[in-house]
PDB file of C-alpha atoms and ligand atoms in Angstrom:
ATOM      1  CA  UNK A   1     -18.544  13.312 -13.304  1.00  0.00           C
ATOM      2  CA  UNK A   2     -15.285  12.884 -14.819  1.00  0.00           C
ATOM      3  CA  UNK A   3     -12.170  12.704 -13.033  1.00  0.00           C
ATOM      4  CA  UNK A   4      -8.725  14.415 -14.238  1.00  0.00           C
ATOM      5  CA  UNK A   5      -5.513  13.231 -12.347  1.00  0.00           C
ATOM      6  CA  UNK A   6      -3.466  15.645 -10.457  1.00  0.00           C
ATOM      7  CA  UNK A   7      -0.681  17.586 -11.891  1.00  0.00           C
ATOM      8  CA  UNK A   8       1.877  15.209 -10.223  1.00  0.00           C
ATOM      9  CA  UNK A   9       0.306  12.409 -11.597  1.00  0.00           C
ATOM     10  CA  UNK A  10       0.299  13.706 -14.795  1.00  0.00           C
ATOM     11  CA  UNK A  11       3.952  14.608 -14.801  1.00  0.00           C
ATOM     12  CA  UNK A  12       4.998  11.114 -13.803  1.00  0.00           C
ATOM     13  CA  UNK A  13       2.792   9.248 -16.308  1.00  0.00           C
ATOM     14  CA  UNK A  14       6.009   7.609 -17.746  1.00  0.00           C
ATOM     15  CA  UNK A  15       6.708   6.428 -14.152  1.00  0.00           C
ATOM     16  CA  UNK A  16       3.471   4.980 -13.602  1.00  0.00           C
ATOM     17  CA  UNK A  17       3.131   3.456 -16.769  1.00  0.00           C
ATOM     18  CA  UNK A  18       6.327   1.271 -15.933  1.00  0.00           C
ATOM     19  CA  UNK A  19       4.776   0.573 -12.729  1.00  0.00           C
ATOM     20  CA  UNK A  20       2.017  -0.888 -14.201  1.00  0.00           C
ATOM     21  CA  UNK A  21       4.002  -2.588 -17.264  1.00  0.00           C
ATOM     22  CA  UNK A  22       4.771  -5.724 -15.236  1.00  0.00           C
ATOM     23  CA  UNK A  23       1.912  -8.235 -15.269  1.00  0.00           C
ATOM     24  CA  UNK A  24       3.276  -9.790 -11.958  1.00  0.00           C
ATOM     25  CA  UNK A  25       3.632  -6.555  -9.776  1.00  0.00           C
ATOM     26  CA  UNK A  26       0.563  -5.590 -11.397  1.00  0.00           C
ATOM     27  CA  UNK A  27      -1.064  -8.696  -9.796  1.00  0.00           C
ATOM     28  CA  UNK A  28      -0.074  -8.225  -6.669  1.00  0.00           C
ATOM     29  CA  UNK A  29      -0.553  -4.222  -6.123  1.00  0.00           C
ATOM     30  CA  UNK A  30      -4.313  -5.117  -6.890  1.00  0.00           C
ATOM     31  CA  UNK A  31      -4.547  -8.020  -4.335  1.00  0.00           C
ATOM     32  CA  UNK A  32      -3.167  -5.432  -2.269  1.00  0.00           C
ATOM     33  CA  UNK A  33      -5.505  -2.604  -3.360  1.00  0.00           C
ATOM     34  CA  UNK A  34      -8.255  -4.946  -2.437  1.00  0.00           C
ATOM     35  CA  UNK A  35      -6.958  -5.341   1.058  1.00  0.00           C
ATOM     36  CA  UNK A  36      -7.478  -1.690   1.634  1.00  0.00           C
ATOM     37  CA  UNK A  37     -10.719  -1.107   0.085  1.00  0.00           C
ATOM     38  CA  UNK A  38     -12.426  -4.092   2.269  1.00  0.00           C
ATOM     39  CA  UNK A  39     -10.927  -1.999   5.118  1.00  0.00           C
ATOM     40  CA  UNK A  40     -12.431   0.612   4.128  1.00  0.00           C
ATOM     41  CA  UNK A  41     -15.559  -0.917   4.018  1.00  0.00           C
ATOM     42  CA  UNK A  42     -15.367  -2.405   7.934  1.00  0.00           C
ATOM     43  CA  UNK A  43     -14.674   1.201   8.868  1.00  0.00           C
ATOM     44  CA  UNK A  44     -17.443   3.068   6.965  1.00  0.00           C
ATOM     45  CA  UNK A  45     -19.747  -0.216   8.035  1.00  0.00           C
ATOM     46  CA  UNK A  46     -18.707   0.724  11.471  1.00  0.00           C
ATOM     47  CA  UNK A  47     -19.743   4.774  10.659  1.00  0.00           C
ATOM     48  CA  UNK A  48     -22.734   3.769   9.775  1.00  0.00           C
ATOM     49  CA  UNK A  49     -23.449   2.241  13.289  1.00  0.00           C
ATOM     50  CA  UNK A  50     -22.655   5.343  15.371  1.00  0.00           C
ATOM     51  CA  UNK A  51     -24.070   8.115  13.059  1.00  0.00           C
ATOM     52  CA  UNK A  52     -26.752   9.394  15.139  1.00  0.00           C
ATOM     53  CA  UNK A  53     -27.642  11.120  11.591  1.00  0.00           C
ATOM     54  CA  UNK A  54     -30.383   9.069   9.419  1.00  0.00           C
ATOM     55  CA  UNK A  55     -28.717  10.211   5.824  1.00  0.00           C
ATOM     56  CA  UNK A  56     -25.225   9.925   6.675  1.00  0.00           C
ATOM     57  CA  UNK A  57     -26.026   6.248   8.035  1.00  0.00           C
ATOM     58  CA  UNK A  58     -27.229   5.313   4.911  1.00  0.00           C
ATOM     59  CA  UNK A  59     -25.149   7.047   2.671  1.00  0.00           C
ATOM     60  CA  UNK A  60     -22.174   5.018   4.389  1.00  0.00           C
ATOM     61  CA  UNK A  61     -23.748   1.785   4.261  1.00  0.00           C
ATOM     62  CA  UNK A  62     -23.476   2.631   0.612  1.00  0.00           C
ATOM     63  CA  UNK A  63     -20.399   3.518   0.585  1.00  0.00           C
ATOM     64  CA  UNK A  64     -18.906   0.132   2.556  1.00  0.00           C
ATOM     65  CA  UNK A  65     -21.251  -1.506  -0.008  1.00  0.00           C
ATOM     66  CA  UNK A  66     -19.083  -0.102  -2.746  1.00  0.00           C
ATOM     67  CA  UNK A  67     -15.599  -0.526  -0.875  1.00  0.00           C
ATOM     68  CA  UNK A  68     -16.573  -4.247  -0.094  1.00  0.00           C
ATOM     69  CA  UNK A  69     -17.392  -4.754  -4.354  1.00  0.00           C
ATOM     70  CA  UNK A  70     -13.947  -2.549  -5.237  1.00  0.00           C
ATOM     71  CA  UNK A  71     -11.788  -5.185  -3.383  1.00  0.00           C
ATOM     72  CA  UNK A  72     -13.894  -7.993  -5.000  1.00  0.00           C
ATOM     73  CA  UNK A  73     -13.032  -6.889  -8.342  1.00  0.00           C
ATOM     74  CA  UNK A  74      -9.627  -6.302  -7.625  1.00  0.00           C
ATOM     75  CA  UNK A  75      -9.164  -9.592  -6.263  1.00  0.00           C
ATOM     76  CA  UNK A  76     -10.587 -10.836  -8.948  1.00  0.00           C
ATOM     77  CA  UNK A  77      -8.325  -9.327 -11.437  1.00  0.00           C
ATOM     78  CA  UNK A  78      -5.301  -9.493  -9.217  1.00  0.00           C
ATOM     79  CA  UNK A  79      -5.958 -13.301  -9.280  1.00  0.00           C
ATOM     80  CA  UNK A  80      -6.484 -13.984 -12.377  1.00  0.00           C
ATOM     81  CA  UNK A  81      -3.000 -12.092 -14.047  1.00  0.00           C
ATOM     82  CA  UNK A  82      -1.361 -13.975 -11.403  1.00  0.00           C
ATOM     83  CA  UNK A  83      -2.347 -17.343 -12.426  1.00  0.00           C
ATOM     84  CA  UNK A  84      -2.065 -16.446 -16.248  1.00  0.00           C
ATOM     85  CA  UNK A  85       1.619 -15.486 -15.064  1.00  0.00           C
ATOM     86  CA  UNK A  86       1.924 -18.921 -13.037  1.00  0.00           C
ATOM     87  CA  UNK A  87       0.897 -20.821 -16.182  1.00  0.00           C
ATOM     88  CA  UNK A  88       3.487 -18.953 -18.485  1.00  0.00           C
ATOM     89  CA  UNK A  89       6.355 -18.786 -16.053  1.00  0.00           C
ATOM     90  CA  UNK A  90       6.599 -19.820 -12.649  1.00  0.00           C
ATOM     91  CA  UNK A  91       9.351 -18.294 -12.103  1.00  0.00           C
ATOM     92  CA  UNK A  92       8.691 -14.349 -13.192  1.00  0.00           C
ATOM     93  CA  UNK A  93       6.189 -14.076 -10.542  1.00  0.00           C
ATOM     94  CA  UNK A  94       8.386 -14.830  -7.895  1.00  0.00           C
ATOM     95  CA  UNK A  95      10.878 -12.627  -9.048  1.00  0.00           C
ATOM     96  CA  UNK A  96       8.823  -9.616  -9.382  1.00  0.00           C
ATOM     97  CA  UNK A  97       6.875 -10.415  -6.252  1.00  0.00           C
ATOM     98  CA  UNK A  98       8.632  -8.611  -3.635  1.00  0.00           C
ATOM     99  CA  UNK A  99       8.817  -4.893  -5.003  1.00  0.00           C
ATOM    100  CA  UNK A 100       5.349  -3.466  -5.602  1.00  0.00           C
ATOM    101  CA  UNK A 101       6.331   0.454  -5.897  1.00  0.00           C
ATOM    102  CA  UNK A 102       3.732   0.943  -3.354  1.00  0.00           C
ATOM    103  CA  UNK A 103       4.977   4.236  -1.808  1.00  0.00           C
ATOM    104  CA  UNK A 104       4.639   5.750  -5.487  1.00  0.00           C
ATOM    105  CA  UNK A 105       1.367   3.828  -6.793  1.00  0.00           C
ATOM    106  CA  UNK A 106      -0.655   3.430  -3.401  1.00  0.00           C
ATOM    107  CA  UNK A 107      -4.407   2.004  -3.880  1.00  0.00           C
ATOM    108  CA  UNK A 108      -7.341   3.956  -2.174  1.00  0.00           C
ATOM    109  CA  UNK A 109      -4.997   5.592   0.244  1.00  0.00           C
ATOM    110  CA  UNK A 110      -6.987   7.297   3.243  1.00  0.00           C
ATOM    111  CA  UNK A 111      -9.102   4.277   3.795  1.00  0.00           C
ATOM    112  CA  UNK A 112      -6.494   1.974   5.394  1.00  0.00           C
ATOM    113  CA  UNK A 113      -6.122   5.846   8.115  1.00  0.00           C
ATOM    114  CA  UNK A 114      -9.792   5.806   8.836  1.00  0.00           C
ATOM    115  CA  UNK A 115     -10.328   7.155  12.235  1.00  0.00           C
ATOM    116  CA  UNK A 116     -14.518   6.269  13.176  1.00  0.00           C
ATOM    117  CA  UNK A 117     -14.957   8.221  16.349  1.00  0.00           C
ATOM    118  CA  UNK A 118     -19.089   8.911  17.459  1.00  0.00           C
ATOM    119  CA  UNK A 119     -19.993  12.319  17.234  1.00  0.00           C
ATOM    120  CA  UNK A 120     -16.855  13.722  14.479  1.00  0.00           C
ATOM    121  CA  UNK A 121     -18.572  13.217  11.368  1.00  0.00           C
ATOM    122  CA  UNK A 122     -17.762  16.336  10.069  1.00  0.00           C
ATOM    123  CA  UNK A 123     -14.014  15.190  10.558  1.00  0.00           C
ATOM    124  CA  UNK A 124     -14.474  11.480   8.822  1.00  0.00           C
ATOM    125  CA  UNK A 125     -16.280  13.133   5.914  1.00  0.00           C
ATOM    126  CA  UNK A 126     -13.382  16.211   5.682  1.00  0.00           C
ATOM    127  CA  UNK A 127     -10.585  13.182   5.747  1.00  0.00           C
ATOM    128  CA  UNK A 128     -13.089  11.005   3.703  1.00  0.00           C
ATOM    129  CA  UNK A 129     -13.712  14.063   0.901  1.00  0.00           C
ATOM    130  CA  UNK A 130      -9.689  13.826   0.040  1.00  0.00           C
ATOM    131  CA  UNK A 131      -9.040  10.615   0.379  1.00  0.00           C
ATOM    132  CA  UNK A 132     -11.736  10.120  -2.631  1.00  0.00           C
ATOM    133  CA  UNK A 133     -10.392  12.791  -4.202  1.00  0.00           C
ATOM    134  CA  UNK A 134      -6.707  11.745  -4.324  1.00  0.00           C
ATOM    135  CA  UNK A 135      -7.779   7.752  -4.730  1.00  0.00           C
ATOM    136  CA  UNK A 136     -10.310   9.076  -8.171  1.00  0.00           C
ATOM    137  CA  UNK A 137      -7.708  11.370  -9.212  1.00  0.00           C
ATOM    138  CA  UNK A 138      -4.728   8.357  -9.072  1.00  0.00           C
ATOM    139  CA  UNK A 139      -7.065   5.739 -10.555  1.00  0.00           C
ATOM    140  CA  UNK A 140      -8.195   7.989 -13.558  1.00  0.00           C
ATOM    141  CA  UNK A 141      -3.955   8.192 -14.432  1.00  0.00           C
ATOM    142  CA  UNK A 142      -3.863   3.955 -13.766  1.00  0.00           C
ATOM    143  CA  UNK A 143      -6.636   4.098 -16.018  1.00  0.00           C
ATOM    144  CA  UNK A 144      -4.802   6.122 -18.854  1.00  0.00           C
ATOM    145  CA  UNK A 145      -1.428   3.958 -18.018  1.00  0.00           C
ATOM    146  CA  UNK A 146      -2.907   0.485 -18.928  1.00  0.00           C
ATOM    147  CA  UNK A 147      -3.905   0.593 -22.448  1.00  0.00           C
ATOM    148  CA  UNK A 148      -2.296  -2.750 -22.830  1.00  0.00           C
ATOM    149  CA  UNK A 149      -4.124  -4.346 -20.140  1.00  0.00           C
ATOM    150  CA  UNK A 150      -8.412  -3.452 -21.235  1.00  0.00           C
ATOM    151  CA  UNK A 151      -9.609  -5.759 -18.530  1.00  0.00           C
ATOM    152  CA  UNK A 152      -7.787  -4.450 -15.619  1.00  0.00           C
ATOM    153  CA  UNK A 153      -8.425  -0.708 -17.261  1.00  0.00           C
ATOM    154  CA  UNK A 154     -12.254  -1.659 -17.437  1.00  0.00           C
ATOM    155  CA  UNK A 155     -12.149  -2.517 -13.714  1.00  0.00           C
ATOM    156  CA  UNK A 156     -10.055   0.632 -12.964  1.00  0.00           C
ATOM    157  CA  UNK A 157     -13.086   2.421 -15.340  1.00  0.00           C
ATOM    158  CA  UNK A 158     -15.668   0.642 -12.960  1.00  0.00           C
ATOM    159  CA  UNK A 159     -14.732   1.713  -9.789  1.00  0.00           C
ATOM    160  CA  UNK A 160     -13.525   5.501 -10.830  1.00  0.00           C
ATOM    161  CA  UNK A 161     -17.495   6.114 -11.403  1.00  0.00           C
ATOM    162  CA  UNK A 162     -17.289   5.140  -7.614  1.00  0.00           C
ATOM    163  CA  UNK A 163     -14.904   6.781  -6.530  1.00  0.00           C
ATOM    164  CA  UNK A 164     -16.564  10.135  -8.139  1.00  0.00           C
ATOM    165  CA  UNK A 165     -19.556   9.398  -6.069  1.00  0.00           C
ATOM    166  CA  UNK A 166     -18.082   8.887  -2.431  1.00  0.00           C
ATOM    167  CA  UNK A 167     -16.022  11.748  -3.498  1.00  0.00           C
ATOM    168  CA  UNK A 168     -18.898  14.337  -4.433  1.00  0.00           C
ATOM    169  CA  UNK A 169     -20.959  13.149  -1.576  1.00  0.00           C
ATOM    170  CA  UNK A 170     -18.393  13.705   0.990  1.00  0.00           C
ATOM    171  CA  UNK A 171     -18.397  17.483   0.434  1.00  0.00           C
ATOM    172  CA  UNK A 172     -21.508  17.995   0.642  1.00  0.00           C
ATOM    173  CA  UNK A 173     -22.358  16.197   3.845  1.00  0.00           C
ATOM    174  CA  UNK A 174     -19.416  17.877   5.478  1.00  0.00           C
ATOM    175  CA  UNK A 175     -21.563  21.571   3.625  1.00  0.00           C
ATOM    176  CA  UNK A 176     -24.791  20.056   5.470  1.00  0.00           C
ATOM    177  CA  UNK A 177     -23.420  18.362   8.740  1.00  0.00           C
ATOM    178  CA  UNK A 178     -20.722  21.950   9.287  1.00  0.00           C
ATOM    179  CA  UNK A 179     -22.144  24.844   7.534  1.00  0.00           C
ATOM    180  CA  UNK A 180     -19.621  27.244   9.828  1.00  0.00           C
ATOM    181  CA  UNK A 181     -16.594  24.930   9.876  1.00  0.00           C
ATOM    182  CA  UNK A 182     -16.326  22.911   6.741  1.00  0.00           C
ATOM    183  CA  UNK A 183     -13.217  24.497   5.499  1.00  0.00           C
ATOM    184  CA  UNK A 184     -11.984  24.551   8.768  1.00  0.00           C
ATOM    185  CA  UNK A 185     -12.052  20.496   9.086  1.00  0.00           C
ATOM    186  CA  UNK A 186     -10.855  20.642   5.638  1.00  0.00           C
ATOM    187  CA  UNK A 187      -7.402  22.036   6.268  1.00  0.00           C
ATOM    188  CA  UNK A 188      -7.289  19.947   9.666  1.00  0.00           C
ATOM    189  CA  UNK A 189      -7.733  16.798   7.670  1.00  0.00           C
ATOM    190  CA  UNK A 190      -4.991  18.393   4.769  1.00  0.00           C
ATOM    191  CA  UNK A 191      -2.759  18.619   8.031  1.00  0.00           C
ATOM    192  CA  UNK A 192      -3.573  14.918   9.129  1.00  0.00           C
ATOM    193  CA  UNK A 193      -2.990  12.852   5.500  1.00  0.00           C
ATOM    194  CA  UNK A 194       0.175  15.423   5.341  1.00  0.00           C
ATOM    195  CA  UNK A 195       1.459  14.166   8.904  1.00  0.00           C
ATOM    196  CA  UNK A 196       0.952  10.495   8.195  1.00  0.00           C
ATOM    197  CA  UNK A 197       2.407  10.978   4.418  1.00  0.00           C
ATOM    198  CA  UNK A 198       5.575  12.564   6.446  1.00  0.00           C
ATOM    199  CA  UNK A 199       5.638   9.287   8.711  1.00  0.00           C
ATOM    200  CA  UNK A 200       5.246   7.007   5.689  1.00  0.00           C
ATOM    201  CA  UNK A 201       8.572   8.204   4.121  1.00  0.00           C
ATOM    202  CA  UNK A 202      10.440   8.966   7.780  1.00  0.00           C
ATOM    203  CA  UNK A 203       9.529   5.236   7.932  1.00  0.00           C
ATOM    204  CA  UNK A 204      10.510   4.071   4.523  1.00  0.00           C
ATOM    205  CA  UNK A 205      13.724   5.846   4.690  1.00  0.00           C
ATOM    206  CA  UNK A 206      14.742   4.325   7.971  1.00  0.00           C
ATOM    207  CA  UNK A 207      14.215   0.878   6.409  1.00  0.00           C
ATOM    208  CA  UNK A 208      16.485   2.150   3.945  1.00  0.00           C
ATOM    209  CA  UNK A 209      19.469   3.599   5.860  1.00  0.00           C
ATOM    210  CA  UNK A 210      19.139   0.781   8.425  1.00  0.00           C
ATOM    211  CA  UNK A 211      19.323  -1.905   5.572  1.00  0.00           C
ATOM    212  CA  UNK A 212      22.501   0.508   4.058  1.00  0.00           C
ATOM    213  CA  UNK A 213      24.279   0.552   6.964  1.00  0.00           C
ATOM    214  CA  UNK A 214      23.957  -2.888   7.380  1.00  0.00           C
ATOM    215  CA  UNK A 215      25.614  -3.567   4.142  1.00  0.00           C
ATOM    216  CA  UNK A 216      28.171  -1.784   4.804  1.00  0.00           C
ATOM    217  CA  UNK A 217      29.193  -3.362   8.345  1.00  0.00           C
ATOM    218  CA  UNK A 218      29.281  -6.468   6.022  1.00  0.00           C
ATOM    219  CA  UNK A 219      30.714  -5.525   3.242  1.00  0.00           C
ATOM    220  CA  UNK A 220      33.265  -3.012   4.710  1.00  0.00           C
ATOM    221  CA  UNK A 221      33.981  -3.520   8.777  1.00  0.00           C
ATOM    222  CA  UNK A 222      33.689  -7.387   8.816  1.00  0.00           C
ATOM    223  CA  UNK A 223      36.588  -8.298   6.137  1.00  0.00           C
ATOM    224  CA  UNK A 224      39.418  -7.232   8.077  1.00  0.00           C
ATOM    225  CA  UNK A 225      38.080  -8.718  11.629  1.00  0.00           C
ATOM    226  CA  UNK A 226      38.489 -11.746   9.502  1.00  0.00           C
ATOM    227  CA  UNK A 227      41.416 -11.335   7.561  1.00  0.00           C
ATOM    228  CA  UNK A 228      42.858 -10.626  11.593  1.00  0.00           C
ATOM    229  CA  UNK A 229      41.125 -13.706  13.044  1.00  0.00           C
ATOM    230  CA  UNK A 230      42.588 -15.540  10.155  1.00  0.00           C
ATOM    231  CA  UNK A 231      46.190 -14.402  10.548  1.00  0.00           C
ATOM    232  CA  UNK A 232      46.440 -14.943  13.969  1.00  0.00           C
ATOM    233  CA  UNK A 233      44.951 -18.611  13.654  1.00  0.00           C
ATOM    234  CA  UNK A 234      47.905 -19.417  11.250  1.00  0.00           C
ATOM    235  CA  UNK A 235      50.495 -17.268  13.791  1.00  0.00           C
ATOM    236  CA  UNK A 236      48.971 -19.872  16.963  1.00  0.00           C
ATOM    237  CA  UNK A 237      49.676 -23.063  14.508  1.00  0.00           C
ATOM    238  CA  UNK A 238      46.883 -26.060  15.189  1.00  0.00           C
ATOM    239  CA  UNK A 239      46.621 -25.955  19.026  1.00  0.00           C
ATOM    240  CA  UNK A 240      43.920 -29.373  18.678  1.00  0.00           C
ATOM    241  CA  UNK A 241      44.037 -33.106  17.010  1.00  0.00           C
ATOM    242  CA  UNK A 242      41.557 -34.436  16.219  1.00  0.00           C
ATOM    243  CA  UNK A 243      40.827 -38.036  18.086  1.00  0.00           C
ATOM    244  CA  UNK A 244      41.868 -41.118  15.848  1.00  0.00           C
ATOM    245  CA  UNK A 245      38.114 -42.825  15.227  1.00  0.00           C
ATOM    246  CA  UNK A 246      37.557 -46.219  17.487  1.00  0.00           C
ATOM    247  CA  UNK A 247      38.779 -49.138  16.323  1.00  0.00           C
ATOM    248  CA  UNK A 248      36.248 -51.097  18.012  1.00  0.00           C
ATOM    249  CA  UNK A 249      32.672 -51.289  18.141  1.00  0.00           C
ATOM    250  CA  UNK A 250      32.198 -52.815  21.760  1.00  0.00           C
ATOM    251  CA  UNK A 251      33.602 -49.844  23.355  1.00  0.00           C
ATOM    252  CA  UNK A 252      33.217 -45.989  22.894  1.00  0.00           C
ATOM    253  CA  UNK A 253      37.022 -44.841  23.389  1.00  0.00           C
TER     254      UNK A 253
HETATM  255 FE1  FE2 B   1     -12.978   2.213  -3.456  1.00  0.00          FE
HETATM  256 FE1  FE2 B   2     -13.991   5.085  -2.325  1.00  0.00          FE
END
C-alpha cells in the first residue's frame, strides 16, 4: 500500500527538509523516535494481555513486535550518524544537540498517548487507526526529504511498509469489533489527539513566554536596581576596613 503525506506535509517540504539537513539533530530525533516506538510496543504488549478477543491479541502482539524492531533500527541509525559526527567534529554535535524541532517533525506520535484500558478496544484501535495514519503519512515526506542520507531513507522505507500495515489493520478491527459505532469512536479519538495537540503547544508556548519574560526582568528591570545599588554605595563612602593580616603565626589576632 503506498503512503502519500498529508497536504501540510507536503506544503512544508522545504521546512522539513532543513530539519532533516543536519546530521547531528538528525541523530538525535531518531534516538528519540526510537524512544517512542519501544513505548509503543510496552503498551500494545500490554493490549494484547487484556483483549478478551483471540485476533486482536495476536494482531497486537504483532504489532509491539514491529514497534519494538522500529526503535531498534532507529537506534541503530541514530547511533551510528552520531558517532560518524563525533569522529569528524566533536564539537558540532554538541552544538546542534539541544534543538531537535520536535514539535514540527514528531516521530510515531500517538504511541507515546496510548491509553490500554480492558474492555475499549474499539477506542485503542479508533486512536490507534490515526495515529498510523498521521505517523505513515509523516514518514513517507521524511522519506522524500532525505535523498542525501540513503541509509537513514532506507530505514524510513523499512518501517513505512509497517506503518501501512498497523494502519490498514486498525480500521478494520475497529469495522469488525464496532460495526454500529466505528465512526463514532473515530471522531471521539479526532477530538482526543486534537485536545492533547492543543496542550502540546499551550505547553510549549508557556515555556516560551515564561523564558521571555525572564529575559526581560534581566535584561530590562535588573540594570537600574543596580545602577541604584551602585550609586548609593559610592553616596555611603566605604563604611568597613578590612583587618591588617597577622603578623604572627603563634596567635590568630
Ligand atoms: Fe512504528
Ligand atoms: Fe506503527
Amino acid at each position: 500500500m503506498s503512503v502519500k503525506p498529508s497536504r501540510l506535509d507536503r506544503l512544508l517540504r522545504p521546512l522539513h527538509r532543513w530539519v532533516w539537513a543536519n546530521a547531528s539533530r538528525r541523530g538525535h530525533k531518531l534516538l528519540r523516535f526510537a524512544q517512542t516506538e519501544e513505548d509503543g510496543g510496552r503498551d500494545l504488549a500490554r493490549a494484547a494481555e487484556l483483549t478478551p478477543d483471540p485476533l486482536l491479541r495476536r494482531l497486537f502482539l504483532r504489532h509491539a513486535q514491529d514497534e519494538q524492531r522500529h526503535a531498534e533500527l532507529f537506534r541503530l541509525r541514530g547511533r551510528e550518524i552520531l558517532r560518524w559526527i563525533r569522529r569528524a567534529s566533536p564539537m558540532l554535535g554538541m552544538y546542534v544537540q539541544a534543538f531537535e524541532a520536535n514539535w514540527f517533525a514528531p516521530g510515531e506520535r500517538g504511541l507515546d498517548d496510548l491509553r490500554v484500558e480492558r474492555g475499549k478496544e474499539d477506542s485503542l484501535l479508533a486512536f490507534l487507526h490515526l495515529s498510523e495514519k498521521a505517523a505513515a503519512g509523516r514518514f513517507a515526506i521524511y522519506q522524500q526529504v532525505l535523498r542525501e542520507d540513503p541509509a537513514t531513507r532506507g530505514v524510513f522505507g523499512e518501517i513505512l511498509q509497517d506503518e501501512a500495515f498497523h494502519m490498514s489493520y486498525t480500521r478494520y478491527q475497529l469495522s469488525r469489533v464496532s460495526p454500529d459505532r466505528h465512526r463514532l469512536r473515530l471522531w471521539q479519538a479526532r477530538f482526543v489527539r486534537i485536545w492533547r495537540a492543543y496542550l502540546r503547544i499551550a505547553v510549549a508556548l508557556a515555556g516560551l513566554l515564561g523564558s521571555a519574560m525572564l529575559l526581560v526582568q534581566y535584561f530590562v528591570l535588573l540594570p537600574p536596581f543596580a545602577w541604584m545599588a551602585k550609586r548609593s554605595a559610592r553616596k555611603e563612602g566605604q563604611v568597613w576596613f578590612p583587618k591588617s593580616a597577622p603578623t604572627s603565626l603563634r596567635r590568630q589576632y
